[in-house]
């Protein structure tokens, strides 16, 4: 455990120094500040825009931070040969992999939380004196979902990174993110497919492709008046889904990485 | 290799149950995430788009990969800029896409419906009523997607109330809105007024009482926030006032409508040049000039401001019900709707007070207006009477009613008084006081006040030129037969007119144009004039219709 | 007591992309290294040195054969508590100071943060990076020699019994090279076992007890340094050599190299031949000043075995090295 935490800690401190990630973070925060520019709208519309755009920007910045961080997590260590000195120490390969993953998750978490806090403050400030203000802390639900989405995305990228080059990984992970977001289409196609083969294919796609779309919880946050049925159950199931799917990917990554020559 | 064989096998073995768990969880999550509150089914329609409303690829990609709200927001910001530049045509496809992308966002429906029904106008600011069905359809869509929120019902209620003037439909929408935690100030208040205009006075009374009860409940609710309490406070005051007014209006309108007035509507429809018509006429529109809540109408007479609706449309056109919002119009349909108000009706009886306007078009003196003093121009007042100073010097006899008028004009009642005239007993004293006050006499005389030496009555007139030649998009003249409908519905006229004509036109009559069937329960003025395309497009002047 | 390192018939093959054949990076290697030995693993770049070390550390896996380290199979996690590795041109997290890097590695051994810091301070001092200015520098500001010292520091955290040093002096200037060499000599004195891979002949010669030469994945020679370099020739210096002596010397030892005008020549180390030359000198009135058996240089040995001269950069002059090209290509494509 000590080794995992040491590697995770080191990953965080290194990642937070990477300018590219800071740039995304700053960009995210800057654009959040830009959401103050919807002054020409009524207060209610302005809040809708800030909430919707804000969560979108956090997601977008989250995707780039996650993908760029995760696809390079292992390859960089190999390329720089730092992995040799680490694995020459009494560190299991799985410990190294989990440590790197944990460090990335923590980094992503810090970024998302920072952006989320900015958004919540922005919304809270905008709501001062507004009619029927909604609780800005509700946004935490969306931020949690974005974080879990990124956990899953990180796991996907780490899984690919143990056997693919970063460039291939980049496109593959992003493609998978988009496909995984369109899972309501795959579900529909699985139901309405023209023949058994199509139905079967999309059923498999729907259940096995990581369903990033599960984590889209923006609608009820942007439109606080809508009532979500079984919200707690939904959010809990999503959390479990994200973590279990990540576990599957990490186990696969560990199994492959264990045989991998570095 | 840092993993032993047994550990590797353990991990491999773990994969199977974990993957099954993933599949199981997905099956659990699917129905929950696909509930409309989280993932509205309409959102997927953007993939197909609509003629004239398709998303650029990158927007579509963004929309389907979790950035629905961002894309909707971007489109909204963009459509706002189009709104400011007046490019309304560009807004409609965006509204279409935004409400698909985010069907729970209420503003685009409300703003969109408003754009559609109000902002497409001809050069004279007449709105394009062919869009009304689309506006209703958009709001219906909003209701369908947000059935548990009052806002869309309120918007629909307002559209029917203010624009379409179908108060039964308006009340229906607002009644539905009342079922969903409404803002009473918005929904409840409007509903009561919709009932009034629908001729359902008892329902209106009940609604006012309901509103009062609901406001009081809000004020007593410890959980209600300051904003709600403040709004309920002012709402309560407003509704108590309305209910009070309703009570005495109910009482007096039952009495004051008799006998019915003869509107004596006369009009002429003339083509001035192709696509330009002029409607002129006169109308004896009597309303309440001075009203006392304890005594009803004290002074009645011709009033300004009652409006005659003018509608030119394809023969037999009825506003269709549209199921789906689509912003494409049938360019062959034509509807022109306008209204004209009646002005200049005046009346004075022998010994009564009137004012000489001396070249001024109007006579503005609220205190005098309230007691039935009309302004007569030089032409109308020739030989009508004598200036006040001369009348007081004995050149004309002042009637008792004239004395009341004079006492009130000379010494106006306090502004918050509900009475029209001073108490009967005080009038002689006030009149004597005036007679002994040369300064006051000179001042009133200088203002143009005169005493009539004979009776005189002038009917109010109207005149409207309607130019349909500048907006070929709105007025295509594609059909051969049209109908011009002139109408007056007392249900939505001003209260000072309704005080005389009644809630439903009980006090209204016309030898030729009284219509009691078009709007059940209401006595309205209505005339439908068939017009041909040639009538409208022909060259030169032509009288299309003359009621005389 | 088991051998520190025991390699038996080890093969490592890399497939050549787009071809069916494979390149043998390590070809039937068998080496046994005892504890306390400083073992030199000499070879040109691409000879298979690093591959062998990586196999011993469990970073890559052999195609065939066995390798054990401290009695356990290569890559065993317990063994790693007792060994150390200094890779060629090590890279460390650039944003850290030397002490931070060593602390990080120390924590990987399970040391608590405070203990790890203490240990790091000691080691940073030991490798000569303890000065105030060096302490505050980040690795990104370090010279190659300083980085190498950090590498040595991190290799000593666990007070290892067995060290794998891969090209510890390559690419360093003369002074840095001497300093590192001195550090290695200190470790030698401490009785460490060291597997020193290098193409720096001088280092190997000075530091190692035993040395092997690997070329194209194959072990070409192995033995004690003293034995391998033991003289095969003798320098004989005479004065006043008469022409007839010179004449007879030519027939006795036709391959004798005349080394200097002073009359030094070099002949095969053959007791009979030397005796004959002595006799001849006496007979021909030539005075023998010295007879010195000459030790070979490692360079001679290398040239003898490989057929080319090793350059400072580690490549071979005069002998095209097919293996290296393939191995590098493989690395690139991997």
PDB file of C-alpha atoms in Angstrom, chain B residues 285-382:
ATOM      1  CA  UNK B 285     -70.568  54.089 -28.248  1.00  0.00           C
ATOM      2  CA  UNK B 286     -71.945  54.936 -24.841  1.00  0.00           C
ATOM      3  CA  UNK B 287     -70.021  54.207 -21.709  1.00  0.00           C
ATOM      4  CA  UNK B 288     -69.768  55.280 -18.115  1.00  0.00           C
ATOM      5  CA  UNK B 289     -68.236  58.714 -17.599  1.00  0.00           C
ATOM      6  CA  UNK B 290     -68.757  59.055 -13.894  1.00  0.00           C
ATOM      7  CA  UNK B 291     -69.163  56.002 -11.729  1.00  0.00           C
ATOM      8  CA  UNK B 292     -69.798  55.785  -8.007  1.00  0.00           C
ATOM      9  CA  UNK B 293     -69.255  52.407  -6.434  1.00  0.00           C
ATOM     10  CA  UNK B 294     -72.222  52.940  -4.164  1.00  0.00           C
ATOM     11  CA  UNK B 295     -74.575  54.319  -6.811  1.00  0.00           C
ATOM     12  CA  UNK B 296     -73.424  52.859 -10.115  1.00  0.00           C
ATOM     13  CA  UNK B 297     -73.271  55.017 -13.217  1.00  0.00           C
ATOM     14  CA  UNK B 298     -73.867  58.664 -12.353  1.00  0.00           C
ATOM     15  CA  UNK B 299     -72.956  60.099 -15.749  1.00  0.00           C
ATOM     16  CA  UNK B 300     -73.004  58.216 -19.032  1.00  0.00           C
ATOM     17  CA  UNK B 301     -72.273  59.307 -22.531  1.00  0.00           C
ATOM     18  CA  UNK B 302     -70.183  58.715 -25.654  1.00  0.00           C
ATOM     19  CA  UNK B 303     -66.753  57.385 -24.807  1.00  0.00           C
ATOM     20  CA  UNK B 304     -63.493  57.150 -26.666  1.00  0.00           C
ATOM     21  CA  UNK B 305     -61.378  54.046 -26.851  1.00  0.00           C
ATOM     22  CA  UNK B 306     -63.715  51.187 -27.617  1.00  0.00           C
ATOM     23  CA  UNK B 307     -62.039  49.296 -30.423  1.00  0.00           C
ATOM     24  CA  UNK B 308     -63.527  47.750 -33.494  1.00  0.00           C
ATOM     25  CA  UNK B 309     -61.631  44.660 -34.647  1.00  0.00           C
ATOM     26  CA  UNK B 310     -60.878  44.466 -38.344  1.00  0.00           C
ATOM     27  CA  UNK B 311     -59.898  41.166 -39.867  1.00  0.00           C
ATOM     28  CA  UNK B 312     -59.354  40.345 -43.493  1.00  0.00           C
ATOM     29  CA  UNK B 313     -58.751  36.676 -44.187  1.00  0.00           C
ATOM     30  CA  UNK B 314     -59.197  33.886 -46.673  1.00  0.00           C
ATOM     31  CA  UNK B 315     -62.828  33.029 -46.950  1.00  0.00           C
ATOM     32  CA  UNK B 316     -63.786  30.574 -44.219  1.00  0.00           C
ATOM     33  CA  UNK B 317     -60.382  30.524 -42.554  1.00  0.00           C
ATOM     34  CA  UNK B 318     -60.304  28.930 -39.121  1.00  0.00           C
ATOM     35  CA  UNK B 319     -57.216  28.798 -36.978  1.00  0.00           C
ATOM     36  CA  UNK B 320     -56.037  25.195 -37.334  1.00  0.00           C
ATOM     37  CA  UNK B 321     -54.831  23.023 -34.493  1.00  0.00           C
ATOM     38  CA  UNK B 322     -51.242  21.985 -35.181  1.00  0.00           C
ATOM     39  CA  UNK B 323     -49.913  18.931 -33.459  1.00  0.00           C
ATOM     40  CA  UNK B 324     -46.177  19.485 -33.925  1.00  0.00           C
ATOM     41  CA  UNK B 325     -44.311  22.720 -33.820  1.00  0.00           C
ATOM     42  CA  UNK B 326     -43.122  23.555 -37.286  1.00  0.00           C
ATOM     43  CA  UNK B 327     -42.164  27.035 -38.242  1.00  0.00           C
ATOM     44  CA  UNK B 328     -42.849  26.676 -41.938  1.00  0.00           C
ATOM     45  CA  UNK B 329     -45.826  28.663 -43.138  1.00  0.00           C
ATOM     46  CA  UNK B 330     -48.275  28.004 -45.919  1.00  0.00           C
ATOM     47  CA  UNK B 331     -47.555  31.116 -47.991  1.00  0.00           C
ATOM     48  CA  UNK B 332     -50.945  30.946 -49.693  1.00  0.00           C
ATOM     49  CA  UNK B 333     -52.780  31.724 -46.450  1.00  0.00           C
ATOM     50  CA  UNK B 334     -53.483  35.355 -45.719  1.00  0.00           C
ATOM     51  CA  UNK B 335     -54.688  36.982 -42.546  1.00  0.00           C
ATOM     52  CA  UNK B 336     -54.681  40.675 -41.725  1.00  0.00           C
ATOM     53  CA  UNK B 337     -55.873  41.727 -38.335  1.00  0.00           C
ATOM     54  CA  UNK B 338     -56.069  45.224 -36.957  1.00  0.00           C
ATOM     55  CA  UNK B 339     -58.373  47.317 -34.899  1.00  0.00           C
ATOM     56  CA  UNK B 340     -59.547  50.875 -34.861  1.00  0.00           C
ATOM     57  CA  UNK B 341     -60.759  52.871 -31.940  1.00  0.00           C
ATOM     58  CA  UNK B 342     -63.776  55.044 -31.886  1.00  0.00           C
ATOM     59  CA  UNK B 343     -63.175  58.671 -31.023  1.00  0.00           C
ATOM     60  CA  UNK B 344     -64.867  61.980 -30.850  1.00  0.00           C
ATOM     61  CA  UNK B 345     -68.317  60.999 -29.598  1.00  0.00           C
ATOM     62  CA  UNK B 346     -69.786  63.887 -27.584  1.00  0.00           C
ATOM     63  CA  UNK B 347     -73.006  64.976 -25.998  1.00  0.00           C
ATOM     64  CA  UNK B 348     -74.408  67.957 -24.114  1.00  0.00           C
ATOM     65  CA  UNK B 349     -77.963  68.743 -22.976  1.00  0.00           C
ATOM     66  CA  UNK B 350     -79.504  72.162 -22.722  1.00  0.00           C
ATOM     67  CA  UNK B 351     -78.273  73.964 -19.579  1.00  0.00           C
ATOM     68  CA  UNK B 352     -75.322  71.587 -19.283  1.00  0.00           C
ATOM     69  CA  UNK B 353     -71.639  72.318 -19.304  1.00  0.00           C
ATOM     70  CA  UNK B 354     -69.399  71.803 -22.332  1.00  0.00           C
ATOM     71  CA  UNK B 355     -66.024  73.135 -23.396  1.00  0.00           C
ATOM     72  CA  UNK B 356     -65.062  75.096 -26.441  1.00  0.00           C
ATOM     73  CA  UNK B 357     -61.781  73.601 -27.641  1.00  0.00           C
ATOM     74  CA  UNK B 358     -60.858  76.591 -29.806  1.00  0.00           C
ATOM     75  CA  UNK B 359     -58.806  74.843 -32.400  1.00  0.00           C
ATOM     76  CA  UNK B 360     -57.415  72.269 -29.989  1.00  0.00           C
ATOM     77  CA  UNK B 361     -58.206  68.786 -31.120  1.00  0.00           C
ATOM     78  CA  UNK B 362     -59.045  67.455 -27.705  1.00  0.00           C
ATOM     79  CA  UNK B 363     -60.144  68.664 -24.356  1.00  0.00           C
ATOM     80  CA  UNK B 364     -58.106  67.328 -21.476  1.00  0.00           C
ATOM     81  CA  UNK B 365     -59.570  67.905 -18.089  1.00  0.00           C
ATOM     82  CA  UNK B 366     -60.002  64.747 -16.078  1.00  0.00           C
ATOM     83  CA  UNK B 367     -62.312  66.276 -13.501  1.00  0.00           C
ATOM     84  CA  UNK B 368     -64.530  67.683 -16.247  1.00  0.00           C
ATOM     85  CA  UNK B 369     -64.420  64.467 -18.287  1.00  0.00           C
ATOM     86  CA  UNK B 370     -65.629  62.473 -15.292  1.00  0.00           C
ATOM     87  CA  UNK B 371     -68.748  64.627 -14.974  1.00  0.00           C
ATOM     88  CA  UNK B 372     -69.645  64.353 -18.670  1.00  0.00           C
ATOM     89  CA  UNK B 373     -68.163  67.608 -19.969  1.00  0.00           C
ATOM     90  CA  UNK B 374     -67.148  67.146 -23.625  1.00  0.00           C
ATOM     91  CA  UNK B 375     -65.011  69.349 -25.736  1.00  0.00           C
ATOM     92  CA  UNK B 376     -66.670  70.774 -28.890  1.00  0.00           C
ATOM     93  CA  UNK B 377     -64.637  72.366 -31.625  1.00  0.00           C
ATOM     94  CA  UNK B 378     -65.664  75.581 -33.319  1.00  0.00           C
ATOM     95  CA  UNK B 379     -67.558  73.790 -36.050  1.00  0.00           C
ATOM     96  CA  UNK B 380     -69.562  71.566 -33.703  1.00  0.00           C
ATOM     97  CA  UNK B 381     -70.259  74.318 -31.212  1.00  0.00           C
ATOM     98  CA  UNK B 382     -71.581  76.972 -33.517  1.00  0.00           C
TER      99      UNK B 382
END
